[in-house]
Structures are given as C-alpha cells and as structure tokens.
Coordinates of N, CA and C in Angstrom, one line a residue:
M1 N 0.8 -1.2 0.0 CA 0.0 0.0 0.0 C 0.9 1.2 0.0
N2 N 0.5 2.1 -0.9 CA 1.3 3.4 -0.9 C 0.7 4.4 0.0
A3 N 1.6 5.0 0.7 CA 1.2 6.0 1.7 C 0.9 7.3 0.9
I4 N -0.1 8.0 1.3 CA -0.4 9.3 0.7 C 0.4 10.4 1.4
P5 N 1.2 11.1 0.6 CA 2.0 12.1 1.3 C 1.2 13.2 1.9
L6 N 1.5 13.5 3.1 CA 0.8 14.6 3.8 C 1.5 16.0 3.5
P7 N 0.7 17.0 3.4 CA 1.4 18.3 3.1 C 2.2 18.6 4.4
S8 N 3.3 19.3 4.1 CA 4.1 19.6 5.2 C 3.5 20.8 6.0
V9 N 3.6 20.7 7.3 CA 3.0 21.7 8.1 C 4.1 22.5 8.8
R10 N 4.1 23.8 8.5 CA 5.2 24.6 9.1 C 4.7 25.0 10.5
R11 N 5.5 24.7 11.4 CA 5.3 25.2 12.8 C 5.8 26.6 12.9
P12 N 5.1 27.4 13.6 CA 5.6 28.8 13.8 C 6.9 28.7 14.7
R13 N 7.8 29.6 14.3 CA 9.0 29.7 15.0 C 8.7 30.6 16.2
R14 N 9.0 30.1 17.4 CA 8.7 30.7 18.6 C 9.4 32.1 18.8
W15 N 10.6 32.2 18.3 CA 11.4 33.4 18.6 C 11.6 34.2 17.4
A16 N 10.7 34.0 16.4 CA 10.9 34.8 15.1 C 10.7 36.3 15.3
A17 N 9.8 36.7 16.2 CA 9.5 38.1 16.4 C 10.5 38.7 17.5
A18 N 11.3 37.9 18.1 CA 12.2 38.4 19.1 C 13.0 39.6 18.7
P19 N 13.7 39.6 17.5 CA 14.4 40.8 17.1 C 13.6 42.1 17.0
L20 N 12.3 41.9 16.5 CA 11.4 43.1 16.5 C 11.1 43.6 17.9
L21 N 10.8 42.7 18.7 CA 10.4 43.0 20.1 C 11.6 43.7 20.8
L22 N 12.8 43.2 20.6 CA 14.0 43.8 21.2 C 14.2 45.2 20.7
A23 N 14.1 45.3 19.4 CA 14.2 46.7 18.8 C 13.2 47.7 19.3
A24 N 12.0 47.2 19.5 CA 11.0 48.1 20.0 C 11.3 48.5 21.5
L25 N 11.8 47.6 22.2 CA 12.1 47.9 23.6 C 13.3 48.8 23.7
V26 N 14.3 48.6 22.9 CA 15.5 49.5 22.9 C 15.1 50.9 22.4
C27 N 14.4 50.9 21.3 CA 14.0 52.3 20.8 C 13.0 53.0 21.8
G28 N 12.1 52.3 22.4 CA 11.2 52.9 23.3 C 12.0 53.4 24.5
G29 N 13.0 52.8 25.0 CA 13.8 53.2 26.1 C 14.8 54.3 25.7
A30 N 15.0 54.5 24.4 CA 16.0 55.5 24.0 C 15.5 56.9 23.9
I31 N 14.2 57.1 24.3 CA 13.7 58.5 24.2 C 14.4 59.3 25.2
A32 N 15.0 60.4 24.7 CA 15.8 61.2 25.6 C 14.9 62.2 26.3
A33 N 15.1 62.5 27.5 CA 14.4 63.5 28.3 C 14.8 64.9 27.8
P34 N 13.8 65.8 27.8 CA 14.2 67.2 27.5 C 15.2 67.8 28.5
S35 N 15.9 68.7 28.1 CA 16.9 69.4 29.0 C 16.1 70.1 30.1
A36 N 16.8 70.4 31.2 CA 16.2 71.1 32.3 C 15.7 72.5 31.8
Q37 N 16.5 73.1 30.9 CA 16.1 74.4 30.4 C 14.8 74.3 29.6
A38 N 14.7 73.3 28.7 CA 13.5 73.1 27.9 C 12.3 72.9 28.8
E39 N 12.5 72.1 29.8 CA 11.3 71.8 30.8 C 10.9 73.1 31.5
R40 N 11.9 73.9 31.9 CA 11.7 75.2 32.6 C 11.0 76.1 31.7
E41 N 11.5 76.3 30.4 CA 10.9 77.2 29.5 C 9.4 76.8 29.2
T42 N 9.2 75.6 28.9 CA 7.9 75.1 28.6 C 6.9 75.4 29.7
E43 N 7.4 75.0 30.9 CA 6.5 75.3 32.1 C 6.2 76.8 32.3
Q44 N 7.2 77.6 32.1 CA 7.0 79.1 32.2 C 6.0 79.6 31.1
L45 N 6.1 79.0 29.9 CA 5.1 79.4 28.9 C 3.7 79.0 29.3
I46 N 3.5 77.8 29.8 CA 2.2 77.4 30.3 C 1.7 78.2 31.4
Q47 N 2.6 78.5 32.4 CA 2.2 79.3 33.5 C 1.9 80.7 33.1
A48 N 2.6 81.3 32.2 CA 2.4 82.6 31.7 C 1.0 82.7 31.1
L49 N 0.6 81.7 30.3 CA -0.7 81.7 29.7 C -1.8 81.6 30.8
G50 N -1.6 80.7 31.7 CA -2.5 80.5 32.8 C -2.7 81.7 33.7
Q51 N -1.7 82.5 33.8 CA -1.8 83.7 34.7 C -2.1 85.0 33.9
S52 N -2.2 84.9 32.6 CA -2.3 86.1 31.7 C -3.7 86.8 31.8
G53 N -4.7 86.1 32.2 CA -6.0 86.6 32.2 C -6.6 86.7 30.8
C54 N -5.9 86.2 29.8 CA -6.3 86.2 28.5 C -7.3 85.0 28.2
Q55 N -8.0 85.1 27.1 CA -8.9 84.0 26.7 C -8.2 83.2 25.6
F56 N -8.6 81.9 25.5 CA -7.9 81.0 24.6 C -9.0 80.4 23.7
E57 N -8.9 80.5 22.4 CA -9.8 79.9 21.5 C -9.3 78.6 21.0
R58 N -10.2 77.6 21.1 CA -9.9 76.3 20.7 C -11.2 75.7 20.0
N59 N -11.0 75.4 18.7 CA -12.1 74.9 17.9 C -13.4 75.7 17.9
G60 N -13.2 77.1 17.8 CA -14.3 78.0 17.7 C -14.9 78.4 19.1
S61 N -14.4 77.9 20.2 CA -14.9 78.3 21.5 C -13.8 79.0 22.3
W62 N -14.2 80.0 23.1 CA -13.3 80.7 23.9 C -13.3 80.2 25.3
Y63 N -12.1 80.0 25.9 CA -12.0 79.4 27.2 C -11.1 80.3 28.1
P64 N -11.3 80.3 29.4 CA -10.5 81.1 30.3 C -9.0 80.5 30.3
A65 N -8.1 81.4 30.7 CA -6.7 81.0 30.6 C -6.4 79.7 31.4
D66 N -7.0 79.6 32.6 CA -6.7 78.4 33.4 C -7.1 77.1 32.7
E67 N -8.2 77.1 31.9 CA -8.6 75.9 31.2 C -7.6 75.7 30.0
A68 N -7.2 76.7 29.4 CA -6.2 76.6 28.4 C -4.9 76.0 28.9
Q69 N -4.5 76.4 30.1 CA -3.3 75.9 30.8 C -3.5 74.4 31.0
A70 N -4.6 74.0 31.5 CA -4.8 72.5 31.8 C -4.8 71.8 30.5
H71 N -5.4 72.3 29.4 CA -5.4 71.6 28.1 C -4.0 71.4 27.6
L72 N -3.2 72.5 27.7 CA -1.8 72.4 27.1 C -1.0 71.5 27.9
R73 N -1.2 71.4 29.2 CA -0.5 70.5 30.1 C -0.7 69.0 29.6
K74 N -2.0 68.7 29.3 CA -2.3 67.4 28.8 C -1.6 67.1 27.5
K75 N -1.7 68.0 26.6 CA -1.0 67.8 25.3 C 0.5 67.7 25.5
L76 N 1.1 68.4 26.4 CA 2.5 68.3 26.7 C 2.8 66.9 27.3
A77 N 2.1 66.5 28.2 CA 2.3 65.1 28.8 C 2.3 64.1 27.7
Y78 N 1.3 64.2 26.8 CA 1.2 63.2 25.7 C 2.5 63.2 24.8
L79 N 2.9 64.4 24.5 CA 4.1 64.6 23.6 C 5.4 64.1 24.4
R80 N 5.5 64.4 25.6 CA 6.7 64.0 26.4 C 6.8 62.5 26.5
K81 N 5.7 61.8 26.6 CA 5.7 60.3 26.7 C 6.3 59.8 25.4
R82 N 6.2 60.5 24.3 CA 6.6 60.0 23.0 C 7.9 60.7 22.6
G83 N 8.5 61.5 23.5 CA 9.8 62.2 23.1 C 9.6 63.2 22.0
L84 N 8.5 63.9 22.0 CA 8.2 64.8 20.9 C 8.1 66.3 21.3
A85 N 8.6 66.6 22.5 CA 8.6 68.0 22.9 C 9.8 68.3 23.7
D86 N 11.0 68.1 23.0 CA 12.3 68.3 23.7 C 12.7 69.7 23.8
T87 N 12.0 70.7 23.2 CA 12.3 72.1 23.3 C 11.0 72.9 23.4
A88 N 11.2 74.1 23.9 CA 10.0 75.0 24.0 C 9.4 75.2 22.6
E89 N 10.3 75.4 21.6 CA 9.8 75.6 20.2 C 8.9 74.4 19.7
L90 N 9.4 73.2 20.0 CA 8.6 72.0 19.6 C 7.3 71.9 20.4
F91 N 7.3 72.3 21.7 CA 6.0 72.4 22.4 C 5.1 73.4 21.7
I92 N 5.6 74.5 21.3 CA 4.7 75.5 20.7 C 4.2 74.9 19.4
E93 N 5.1 74.4 18.6 CA 4.7 73.9 17.3 C 3.7 72.7 17.4
R94 N 4.0 71.7 18.3 CA 3.2 70.5 18.3 C 2.0 70.5 19.3
A95 N 2.0 71.4 20.3 CA 1.0 71.4 21.3 C 0.2 72.7 21.4
G96 N 1.0 73.8 21.2 CA 0.4 75.1 21.5 C -0.1 75.9 20.3
S97 N -0.1 75.3 19.1 CA -0.4 76.1 18.0 C -1.8 75.8 17.4
Q98 N -2.2 74.5 17.4 CA -3.4 74.2 16.8 C -4.0 72.9 17.4
S99 N -5.3 72.7 17.1 CA -6.0 71.5 17.6 C -5.5 70.3 16.8
S100 N -5.2 69.3 17.5 CA -4.7 68.1 16.9 C -5.9 67.3 16.3
L101 N -7.1 67.6 16.7 CA -8.3 67.0 16.2 C -8.8 67.7 14.9
S102 N -9.0 69.0 14.9 CA -9.5 69.7 13.8 C -8.5 70.4 12.9
G103 N -7.3 70.6 13.5 CA -6.3 71.3 12.7 C -6.4 72.8 12.7
K104 N -7.5 73.3 13.4 CA -7.7 74.7 13.5 C -6.7 75.4 14.4
P105 N -6.2 76.6 14.0 CA -5.2 77.2 14.9 C -5.9 77.7 16.2
Y106 N -5.1 77.6 17.3 CA -5.5 78.2 18.6 C -5.3 79.7 18.5
R107 N -6.1 80.5 19.2 CA -5.9 81.9 19.3 C -6.0 82.4 20.7
V108 N -5.3 83.5 21.0 CA -5.3 84.1 22.3 C -5.8 85.6 22.2
R109 N -6.7 85.9 23.1 CA -7.3 87.3 23.1 C -7.1 87.9 24.5
C110 N -6.4 89.0 24.6 CA -6.1 89.6 25.8 C -6.7 91.0 25.9
G111 N -7.7 91.1 26.7 CA -8.4 92.4 26.9 C -9.0 92.9 25.6
E112 N -8.8 94.1 25.3 CA -9.4 94.7 24.1 C -8.5 94.5 22.8
R113 N -7.3 94.0 23.0 CA -6.5 93.8 21.8 C -7.0 92.7 20.9
P114 N -6.8 92.8 19.6 CA -7.2 91.8 18.7 C -6.6 90.4 19.0
A115 N -7.3 89.4 18.7 CA -6.8 88.0 19.0 C -5.6 87.8 18.1
A116 N -4.7 87.0 18.6 CA -3.5 86.6 17.9 C -3.4 85.1 17.9
T117 N -2.7 84.5 17.0 CA -2.5 83.1 17.0 C -1.8 82.7 18.3
S118 N -2.1 81.6 18.9 CA -1.4 81.2 20.1 C 0.1 81.0 19.8
A119 N 0.4 80.5 18.6 CA 1.8 80.3 18.2 C 2.6 81.6 18.3
A120 N 2.0 82.7 17.8 CA 2.7 84.0 17.9 C 2.7 84.5 19.3
W121 N 1.7 84.3 20.1 CA 1.6 84.7 21.5 C 2.7 84.0 22.3
L122 N 2.8 82.7 22.1 CA 3.7 81.9 22.9 C 5.2 82.2 22.4
Q123 N 5.4 82.4 21.1 CA 6.7 82.7 20.7 C 7.2 84.0 21.3
A124 N 6.3 85.0 21.3 CA 6.6 86.3 21.9 C 7.0 86.2 23.3
K125 N 6.2 85.4 24.0 CA 6.4 85.1 25.5 C 7.8 84.4 25.7
L126 N 8.1 83.5 24.8 CA 9.4 82.8 24.9 C 10.5 83.8 24.7
V127 N 10.4 84.7 23.8 CA 11.5 85.7 23.6 C 11.6 86.5 24.8
Q128 N 10.5 86.9 25.4 CA 10.5 87.7 26.7 C 11.2 86.9 27.8
L129 N 10.9 85.6 27.9 CA 11.5 84.8 29.0 C 13.0 84.7 28.8
R130 N 13.4 84.5 27.6 CA 14.8 84.4 27.3 C 15.6 85.7 27.4
A131 N 14.9 86.8 27.3 CA 15.6 88.1 27.4 C 15.6 88.6 28.8
A132 N 14.9 87.9 29.7 CA 14.8 88.3 31.1 C 16.2 88.2 31.8
P133 N 16.5 89.0 32.8 CA 17.8 88.9 33.5 C 17.9 87.5 34.1
G134 N 19.1 86.9 33.9 CA 19.3 85.6 34.5 C 18.9 84.4 33.6
A135 N 18.2 84.7 32.5 CA 17.8 83.7 31.6 C 19.0 83.2 30.8
T136 N 19.0 81.9 30.5 CA 20.1 81.3 29.7 C 19.7 81.2 28.3
T137 N 20.6 81.2 27.3 CA 20.3 81.1 25.9 C 20.0 79.6 25.7
P138 N 19.1 79.3 24.7 CA 18.7 77.9 24.5 C 19.9 77.2 23.9
S139 N 19.9 75.9 24.2 CA 21.0 75.1 23.6 C 20.5 74.6 22.2
P140 N 21.5 74.4 21.3 CA 21.1 74.0 19.9 C 20.4 72.7 19.9

C-alpha cells in the first residue's frame, strides 16, 4: 500500500519576532528626556498663559486661561511620553499652535487687543522669557 504524502505543516518559530520586540524595547527606552532648560521654559510658557487673564480659542470656542493651561499640560504630557517635545519651540509647534483633532489654529485674546494666534503669542512670550535677566540662551 502506498502512503499518501501529507502536506508539510510549518510550525511557527517561537522566537521569530524576538528581534522586532527587542528593537521596540530598545527604541522605546531610548527616548531622551528634554533638557532642564527646555522643561523650565515650557513650564514658564504654560504658567504665563494661565496667569495672563487672556482667553484662549480652541475649535471655535473661547476658554479662560486656566482651562487653556490645563489643556496644554495634557497635550505636553502626551508629547513628552513620546519624546516629541524636547524644546519649547517643539512644544509651541506640536501642542500650543493648533488643535490636533480639527487642525484649526488656537488663538489668544487679551483684553481689548485683537486676537493673535497662540503660536505668535507663545513665541513672543518665549522671547521675553529668554531676554529676562538671568535667563540662559537655548541650547542648539
């Protein structure tokens, strides 16, 4: 009697994904923390907005500065976990300029002055912070 050949069955290799897993772990752990200066500047920007008494427009609605401050802190935490806010400039660009949901720019309105984009407001505040006595120049 002739035996019927059975199709070969490939068994999964148990460690085939190990190099990918190892690479993910190494890359995930390689996220560098922002410098102390970047953390300080970013915190000062968020505090300045929160204490400004200005209003903050997000997706067509105006919010008081303290709510804007809380919102930007959440966005900053999200970016920091991913190593995406290593400088104050990156914070402004990636968290403080526009809605990540709608893409609409944020705006800041202070008193009777016309509203400005939050990017411009935060950049101007960063220039002021860096020009203050005792401030250090940003590292490259």
